[in-house]
């Protein structure tokens, strides 16, 4: 079963972020709660963690792209 990697809530009044970098690539094995990528806002940089163990099968948003809360980043 696939699990989507989504942009988490970023805080009050923050609705978008920039994908700073991916720490994993397509095909890489991942563990639950392992950091997958970094997001940057005008206030903070935060890591997005794996929602499940498995293999990163798809990256939907490249580094440097702007994303909104709830957007699917990968699978």
PDB file of N, CA and C in Angstrom, residues 10 14 16-21 38-46 65-67:
ATOM      1  N   UNK A  10       2.076  24.278   8.653  1.00  0.00           N
ATOM      2  CA  UNK A  10       3.328  25.012   8.843  1.00  0.00           C
ATOM      3  C   UNK A  10       3.270  26.071   9.929  1.00  0.00           C
ATOM      4  N   UNK A  14       0.915  30.665   7.932  1.00  0.00           N
ATOM      5  CA  UNK A  14       1.873  30.231   6.921  1.00  0.00           C
ATOM      6  C   UNK A  14       1.173  29.213   6.031  1.00  0.00           C
ATOM      7  N   UNK A  16       2.401  28.408   2.615  1.00  0.00           N
ATOM      8  CA  UNK A  16       3.232  27.799   1.587  1.00  0.00           C
ATOM      9  C   UNK A  16       4.684  27.747   2.033  1.00  0.00           C
ATOM     10  N   UNK A  17       5.436  26.872   1.355  1.00  0.00           N
ATOM     11  CA  UNK A  17       6.851  26.687   1.654  1.00  0.00           C
ATOM     12  C   UNK A  17       7.576  26.340   0.362  1.00  0.00           C
ATOM     13  N   UNK A  18       8.884  26.351   0.421  1.00  0.00           N
ATOM     14  CA  UNK A  18       9.717  25.958  -0.710  1.00  0.00           C
ATOM     15  C   UNK A  18      10.422  24.658  -0.354  1.00  0.00           C
ATOM     16  N   UNK A  19      10.428  23.715  -1.306  1.00  0.00           N
ATOM     17  CA  UNK A  19      11.175  22.476  -1.100  1.00  0.00           C
ATOM     18  C   UNK A  19      12.653  22.831  -1.207  1.00  0.00           C
ATOM     19  N   UNK A  20      13.371  22.726  -0.088  1.00  0.00           N
ATOM     20  CA  UNK A  20      14.787  23.088  -0.063  1.00  0.00           C
ATOM     21  C   UNK A  20      15.638  21.982  -0.668  1.00  0.00           C
ATOM     22  N   UNK A  21      15.444  20.753  -0.181  1.00  0.00           N
ATOM     23  CA  UNK A  21      16.199  19.620  -0.731  1.00  0.00           C
ATOM     24  C   UNK A  21      15.566  18.308  -0.317  1.00  0.00           C
ATOM     25  N   UNK A  38      13.569  18.673   3.225  1.00  0.00           N
ATOM     26  CA  UNK A  38      13.485  19.903   4.009  1.00  0.00           C
ATOM     27  C   UNK A  38      12.611  20.904   3.286  1.00  0.00           C
ATOM     28  N   UNK A  39      11.767  21.579   4.065  1.00  0.00           N
ATOM     29  CA  UNK A  39      10.947  22.677   3.561  1.00  0.00           C
ATOM     30  C   UNK A  39      11.407  23.969   4.226  1.00  0.00           C
ATOM     31  N   UNK A  40      11.380  25.055   3.475  1.00  0.00           N
ATOM     32  CA  UNK A  40      11.738  26.369   4.018  1.00  0.00           C
ATOM     33  C   UNK A  40      10.563  27.315   3.877  1.00  0.00           C
ATOM     34  N   UNK A  41      10.328  28.073   4.939  1.00  0.00           N
ATOM     35  CA  UNK A  41       9.360  29.166   4.875  1.00  0.00           C
ATOM     36  C   UNK A  41      10.137  30.438   5.190  1.00  0.00           C
ATOM     37  N   UNK A  42       9.445  31.560   5.202  1.00  0.00           N
ATOM     38  CA  UNK A  42      10.144  32.806   5.532  1.00  0.00           C
ATOM     39  C   UNK A  42      10.562  32.839   7.001  1.00  0.00           C
ATOM     40  N   UNK A  43      10.035  31.901   7.812  1.00  0.00           N
ATOM     41  CA  UNK A  43      10.338  31.902   9.238  1.00  0.00           C
ATOM     42  C   UNK A  43      11.181  30.719   9.699  1.00  0.00           C
ATOM     43  N   UNK A  44      10.982  29.541   9.107  1.00  0.00           N
ATOM     44  CA  UNK A  44      11.663  28.339   9.605  1.00  0.00           C
ATOM     45  C   UNK A  44      12.049  27.393   8.469  1.00  0.00           C
ATOM     46  N   UNK A  45      12.957  26.481   8.804  1.00  0.00           N
ATOM     47  CA  UNK A  45      13.273  25.340   7.953  1.00  0.00           C
ATOM     48  C   UNK A  45      12.856  24.113   8.746  1.00  0.00           C
ATOM     49  N   UNK A  46      12.106  23.211   8.107  1.00  0.00           N
ATOM     50  CA  UNK A  46      11.667  22.029   8.819  1.00  0.00           C
ATOM     51  C   UNK A  46      11.813  20.794   7.965  1.00  0.00           C
ATOM     52  N   UNK A  65      10.844  24.240  -5.748  1.00  0.00           N
ATOM     53  CA  UNK A  65       9.428  24.512  -6.039  1.00  0.00           C
ATOM     54  C   UNK A  65       8.700  24.996  -4.796  1.00  0.00           C
ATOM     55  N   UNK A  66       7.706  25.842  -5.007  1.00  0.00           N
ATOM     56  CA  UNK A  66       6.857  26.325  -3.928  1.00  0.00           C
ATOM     57  C   UNK A  66       5.626  25.445  -3.835  1.00  0.00           C
ATOM     58  N   UNK A  67       5.266  25.065  -2.607  1.00  0.00           N
ATOM     59  CA  UNK A  67       4.132  24.166  -2.378  1.00  0.00           C
ATOM     60  C   UNK A  67       3.227  24.727  -1.288  1.00  0.00           C
TER      61      UNK A  67
END
